[in-house]
Tab-separated table of N, CA and C in Angstrom:
chain	number	residue	atom	x	y	z
A	19	MET	N	-13.377	0.243	-4.311
A	19	MET	CA	-12.679	-0.914	-3.783
A	19	MET	C	-13.157	-2.163	-4.507
A	20	GLU	N	-12.300	-3.174	-4.443
A	20	GLU	CA	-12.624	-4.474	-5.019
A	20	GLU	C	-12.392	-5.540	-3.948
A	21	THR	N	-12.867	-6.752	-4.222
A	21	THR	CA	-12.769	-7.826	-3.248
A	21	THR	C	-12.595	-9.168	-3.943
A	22	LEU	N	-12.168	-10.145	-3.168
A	22	LEU	CA	-12.104	-11.527	-3.632
A	22	LEU	C	-13.291	-12.323	-3.099
A	23	GLN	N	-13.987	-11.756	-2.126
A	23	GLN	CA	-15.041	-12.461	-1.403
A	23	GLN	C	-16.371	-12.322	-2.122
A	24	ASP	N	-17.183	-13.390	-2.076
A	24	ASP	CA	-18.497	-13.374	-2.714
A	24	ASP	C	-19.579	-12.755	-1.840
A	25	ALA	N	-19.421	-12.858	-0.514
A	25	ALA	CA	-20.483	-12.416	0.389
A	25	ALA	C	-19.903	-11.989	1.731
A	26	VAL	N	-20.737	-11.290	2.502
A	26	VAL	CA	-20.443	-10.986	3.901
A	26	VAL	C	-21.656	-11.408	4.722
A	27	SER	N	-21.423	-11.727	5.986
A	27	SER	CA	-22.478	-12.125	6.906
A	27	SER	C	-23.077	-10.876	7.553
A	28	LEU	N	-24.381	-10.676	7.382
A	28	LEU	CA	-25.045	-9.508	7.961
A	28	LEU	C	-24.859	-9.431	9.476
A	29	PRO	N	-25.039	-10.529	10.240
A	29	PRO	CA	-24.822	-10.422	11.683
A	29	PRO	C	-23.387	-10.008	12.049
A	30	MET	N	-22.404	-10.457	11.284
A	30	MET	CA	-21.021	-10.059	11.561
A	30	MET	C	-20.831	-8.563	11.282
A	31	VAL	N	-21.401	-8.079	10.189
A	31	VAL	CA	-21.318	-6.652	9.876
A	31	VAL	C	-21.995	-5.855	10.985
A	32	GLN	N	-23.149	-6.322	11.452
A	32	GLN	CA	-23.866	-5.627	12.521
A	32	GLN	C	-23.029	-5.556	13.796
A	33	ARG	N	-22.304	-6.623	14.123
A	33	ARG	CA	-21.449	-6.608	15.317
A	33	ARG	C	-20.342	-5.560	15.177
A	34	TYR	N	-19.747	-5.471	13.978
A	34	TYR	CA	-18.703	-4.462	13.766
A	34	TYR	C	-19.282	-3.047	13.845
A	35	VAL	N	-20.482	-2.839	13.321
A	35	VAL	CA	-21.124	-1.525	13.422
A	35	VAL	C	-21.360	-1.184	14.893
A	36	LYS	N	-21.799	-2.145	15.681
A	36	LYS	CA	-22.023	-1.929	17.118
A	36	LYS	C	-20.720	-1.534	17.801
A	37	LYS	N	-19.625	-2.209	17.442
A	37	LYS	CA	-18.319	-1.870	18.024
A	37	LYS	C	-17.926	-0.436	17.661
A	38	LEU	N	-18.172	-0.052	16.417
A	38	LEU	CA	-17.889	1.324	16.010
A	38	LEU	C	-18.741	2.303	16.806
A	39	ASP	N	-20.006	1.950	16.981
A	39	ASP	CA	-20.915	2.799	17.736
A	39	ASP	C	-20.480	2.927	19.198
A	40	ASP	N	-19.825	1.897	19.710
A	40	ASP	CA	-19.312	1.911	21.080
A	40	ASP	C	-17.967	2.635	21.196
A	41	GLY	N	-17.460	3.137	20.056
A	41	GLY	CA	-16.219	3.905	20.070
A	41	GLY	C	-14.955	3.091	19.870
A	42	LEU	N	-15.093	1.816	19.563
A	42	LEU	CA	-13.917	0.975	19.353
A	42	LEU	C	-13.369	1.155	17.946
A	43	THR	N	-12.075	1.025	17.801
A	43	THR	CA	-11.427	1.091	16.494
A	43	THR	C	-11.124	-0.332	16.042
A	44	PRO	N	-11.641	-0.738	14.879
A	44	PRO	CA	-11.397	-2.103	14.418
A	44	PRO	C	-9.955	-2.269	13.946
A	45	PRO	N	-9.487	-3.523	13.903
A	45	PRO	CA	-8.167	-3.756	13.324
A	45	PRO	C	-8.164	-3.311	11.863
A	46	PRO	N	-7.017	-2.927	11.335
A	46	PRO	CA	-6.963	-2.495	9.935
A	46	PRO	C	-7.343	-3.623	8.970
A	47	ILE	N	-7.895	-3.232	7.844
A	47	ILE	CA	-8.121	-4.202	6.776
A	47	ILE	C	-6.828	-4.312	5.972
A	48	LYS	N	-6.636	-5.443	5.302
A	48	LYS	CA	-5.462	-5.618	4.446
A	48	LYS	C	-5.893	-5.423	3.000
A	49	VAL	N	-5.139	-4.579	2.293
A	49	VAL	CA	-5.457	-4.311	0.892
A	49	VAL	C	-4.210	-4.448	0.023
A	50	ASP	N	-4.427	-4.947	-1.169
A	50	ASP	CA	-3.380	-5.042	-2.179
A	50	ASP	C	-3.812	-4.091	-3.292
A	51	GLY	N	-3.249	-2.905	-3.285
A	51	GLY	CA	-3.694	-1.880	-4.233
A	51	GLY	C	-5.083	-1.428	-3.854
A	52	ASN	N	-6.071	-1.799	-4.649
A	52	ASN	CA	-7.461	-1.433	-4.438
A	52	ASN	C	-8.316	-2.639	-4.049
A	53	VAL	N	-7.677	-3.769	-3.731
A	53	VAL	CA	-8.395	-5.021	-3.471
A	53	VAL	C	-8.297	-5.401	-1.991
A	54	ILE	N	-9.445	-5.640	-1.371
A	54	ILE	CA	-9.471	-6.076	0.023
A	54	ILE	C	-9.022	-7.531	0.073
A	55	VAL	N	-7.945	-7.772	0.819
A	55	VAL	CA	-7.411	-9.118	0.982
A	55	VAL	C	-7.977	-9.746	2.256
A	56	GLU	N	-8.140	-8.919	3.286
A	56	GLU	CA	-8.693	-9.379	4.563
A	56	GLU	C	-9.422	-8.213	5.211
A	57	GLY	N	-10.660	-8.452	5.660
A	57	GLY	CA	-11.396	-7.409	6.362
A	57	GLY	C	-12.643	-6.923	5.649
A	58	ASN	N	-13.244	-7.758	4.828
A	58	ASN	CA	-14.448	-7.354	4.102
A	58	ASN	C	-15.574	-6.917	5.042
A	59	HIS	N	-15.772	-7.654	6.146
A	59	HIS	CA	-16.833	-7.296	7.086
A	59	HIS	C	-16.556	-5.941	7.734
A	60	ARG	N	-15.303	-5.712	8.096
A	60	ARG	CA	-14.940	-4.426	8.700
A	60	ARG	C	-15.101	-3.290	7.696
A	61	TYR	N	-14.764	-3.541	6.442
A	61	TYR	CA	-14.904	-2.518	5.410
A	61	TYR	C	-16.380	-2.155	5.214
A	62	VAL	N	-17.236	-3.182	5.058
A	62	VAL	CA	-18.663	-2.937	4.846
A	62	VAL	C	-19.256	-2.222	6.062
A	63	ALA	N	-18.893	-2.668	7.269
A	63	ALA	CA	-19.399	-2.014	8.482
A	63	ALA	C	-18.974	-0.553	8.517
A	64	GLY	N	-17.729	-0.282	8.174
A	64	GLY	CA	-17.244	1.089	8.152
A	64	GLY	C	-17.990	1.946	7.144
A	65	ARG	N	-18.281	1.391	5.997
A	65	ARG	CA	-19.042	2.139	4.983
A	65	ARG	C	-20.450	2.428	5.470
A	66	VAL	N	-21.081	1.430	6.097
A	66	VAL	CA	-22.428	1.621	6.629
A	66	VAL	C	-22.408	2.697	7.717
A	67	TYR	N	-21.391	2.659	8.561
A	67	TYR	CA	-21.285	3.582	9.690
A	67	TYR	C	-20.808	4.972	9.269
A	68	GLY	N	-20.162	5.031	8.121
A	68	GLY	CA	-19.636	6.309	7.643
A	68	GLY	C	-18.226	6.596	8.118
A	69	LYS	N	-17.498	5.548	8.488
A	69	LYS	CA	-16.127	5.715	8.962
A	69	LYS	C	-15.254	4.633	8.327
A	70	GLU	N	-14.410	5.058	7.390
A	70	GLU	CA	-13.531	4.102	6.706
A	70	GLU	C	-12.581	3.443	7.704
A	71	PRO	N	-12.415	2.122	7.614
A	71	PRO	CA	-11.463	1.471	8.512
A	71	PRO	C	-10.031	1.764	8.075
A	72	PRO	N	-9.100	1.710	9.023
A	72	PRO	CA	-7.697	1.862	8.637
A	72	PRO	C	-7.280	0.682	7.767
A	73	SER	N	-6.225	0.858	6.986
A	73	SER	CA	-5.761	-0.246	6.134
A	73	SER	C	-4.248	-0.378	6.211
A	74	VAL	N	-3.800	-1.588	5.934
A	74	VAL	CA	-2.379	-1.908	5.849
A	74	VAL	C	-2.177	-2.716	4.573
A	75	PRO	N	-0.950	-2.767	4.064
A	75	PRO	CA	-0.708	-3.531	2.841
A	75	PRO	C	-0.943	-5.023	3.040
A	76	GLY	N	-1.491	-5.634	2.030
A	76	GLY	CA	-1.680	-7.075	1.964
A	76	GLY	C	-1.245	-7.547	0.596
A	77	VAL	N	-1.241	-8.854	0.389
A	77	VAL	CA	-0.798	-9.412	-0.887
A	77	VAL	C	-1.800	-10.449	-1.372
A	78	ILE	N	-2.229	-10.294	-2.615
A	78	ILE	CA	-3.115	-11.271	-3.242
A	78	ILE	C	-2.262	-12.338	-3.912
A	79	SER	N	-2.626	-13.572	-3.668
A	79	SER	CA	-1.964	-14.677	-4.351
A	79	SER	C	-2.251	-14.558	-5.852
A	80	PRO	N	-1.245	-14.765	-6.689
A	80	PRO	CA	-1.486	-14.688	-8.136
A	80	PRO	C	-2.620	-15.610	-8.599
A	81	SER	N	-2.798	-16.732	-7.922
A	81	SER	CA	-3.857	-17.668	-8.323
A	81	SER	C	-5.250	-17.125	-8.000
A	82	GLN	N	-5.347	-16.067	-7.195
A	82	GLN	CA	-6.638	-15.497	-6.818
A	82	GLN	C	-7.029	-14.279	-7.658
A	83	ARG	N	-6.126	-13.789	-8.478
A	83	ARG	CA	-6.375	-12.548	-9.233
A	83	ARG	C	-7.603	-12.615	-10.137
A	84	ASP	N	-7.936	-13.791	-10.626
A	84	ASP	CA	-9.102	-13.913	-11.519
A	84	ASP	C	-10.426	-13.839	-10.755
A	85	ARG	N	-10.386	-13.821	-9.426
A	85	ARG	CA	-11.593	-13.741	-8.589
A	85	ARG	C	-11.943	-12.307	-8.195
A	86	ILE	N	-11.134	-11.335	-8.565
A	86	ILE	CA	-11.371	-9.943	-8.165
A	86	ILE	C	-12.669	-9.426	-8.784
A	87	LYS	N	-13.473	-8.770	-7.927
A	87	LYS	CA	-14.744	-8.197	-8.388
A	87	LYS	C	-14.997	-6.893	-7.619
A	88	PRO	N	-15.850	-6.032	-8.143
A	88	PRO	CA	-16.176	-4.794	-7.434
A	88	PRO	C	-16.878	-5.093	-6.107
A	89	ILE	N	-16.593	-4.308	-5.084
A	89	ILE	CA	-17.215	-4.508	-3.777
A	89	ILE	C	-18.732	-4.373	-3.870
A	90	LYS	N	-19.228	-3.598	-4.813
A	90	LYS	CA	-20.675	-3.426	-4.968
A	90	LYS	C	-21.370	-4.731	-5.342
A	91	ASP	N	-20.617	-5.713	-5.828
A	91	ASP	CA	-21.191	-7.004	-6.217
A	91	ASP	C	-21.228	-8.013	-5.072
A	92	ILE	N	-20.730	-7.634	-3.892
A	92	ILE	CA	-20.702	-8.554	-2.765
A	92	ILE	C	-22.137	-8.786	-2.274
A	93	ARG	N	-22.444	-10.032	-1.964
A	93	ARG	CA	-23.775	-10.419	-1.505
A	93	ARG	C	-23.809	-10.362	0.018
A	94	VAL	N	-24.956	-9.947	0.569
A	94	VAL	CA	-25.137	-9.928	2.021
A	94	VAL	C	-25.896	-11.185	2.415
A	95	ASP	N	-25.253	-12.025	3.227
A	95	ASP	CA	-25.825	-13.287	3.672
A	95	ASP	C	-26.444	-13.082	5.055
A	96	PRO	N	-27.721	-13.454	5.245
A	96	PRO	CA	-28.360	-13.266	6.547
A	96	PRO	C	-27.859	-14.244	7.610
A	97	VAL	N	-27.086	-15.254	7.221
A	97	VAL	CA	-26.591	-16.277	8.139
A	97	VAL	C	-25.398	-15.742	8.931
A	98	ASP	N	-25.357	-16.059	10.213
A	98	ASP	CA	-24.249	-15.666	11.084
A	98	ASP	C	-23.096	-16.645	10.881
A	99	TRP	N	-21.969	-16.140	10.414
A	99	TRP	CA	-20.798	-16.989	10.166
A	99	TRP	C	-19.925	-17.145	11.396
A	100	GLY	N	-20.313	-16.548	12.497
A	100	GLY	CA	-19.495	-16.623	13.713
A	100	GLY	C	-18.643	-15.389	13.834
A	101	GLY	N	-17.377	-15.573	14.156
A	101	GLY	CA	-16.463	-14.449	14.248
A	101	GLY	C	-16.706	-13.560	15.447
A	102	HIS	N	-17.117	-14.131	16.540
A	102	HIS	CA	-17.410	-13.340	17.753
A	102	HIS	C	-16.148	-12.902	18.419
């Protein structure tokens, strides 16, 4: 997978992992081909948990195409970005 995002918030990923552990199904992530358009935290949480999140089609703005990078390059930020 690839992403447009530079980082994910560790506390947000942890909350999604907890929801998965509680048996909840997260909303689908949006992907354009192989690129995550929306749902990076849910994707990372699913990978950590061992359960891929569902996905639906999304669309990348042409002006954002030069920002695409491998998901392995995403940085984990220890700061809580909210999203409760």
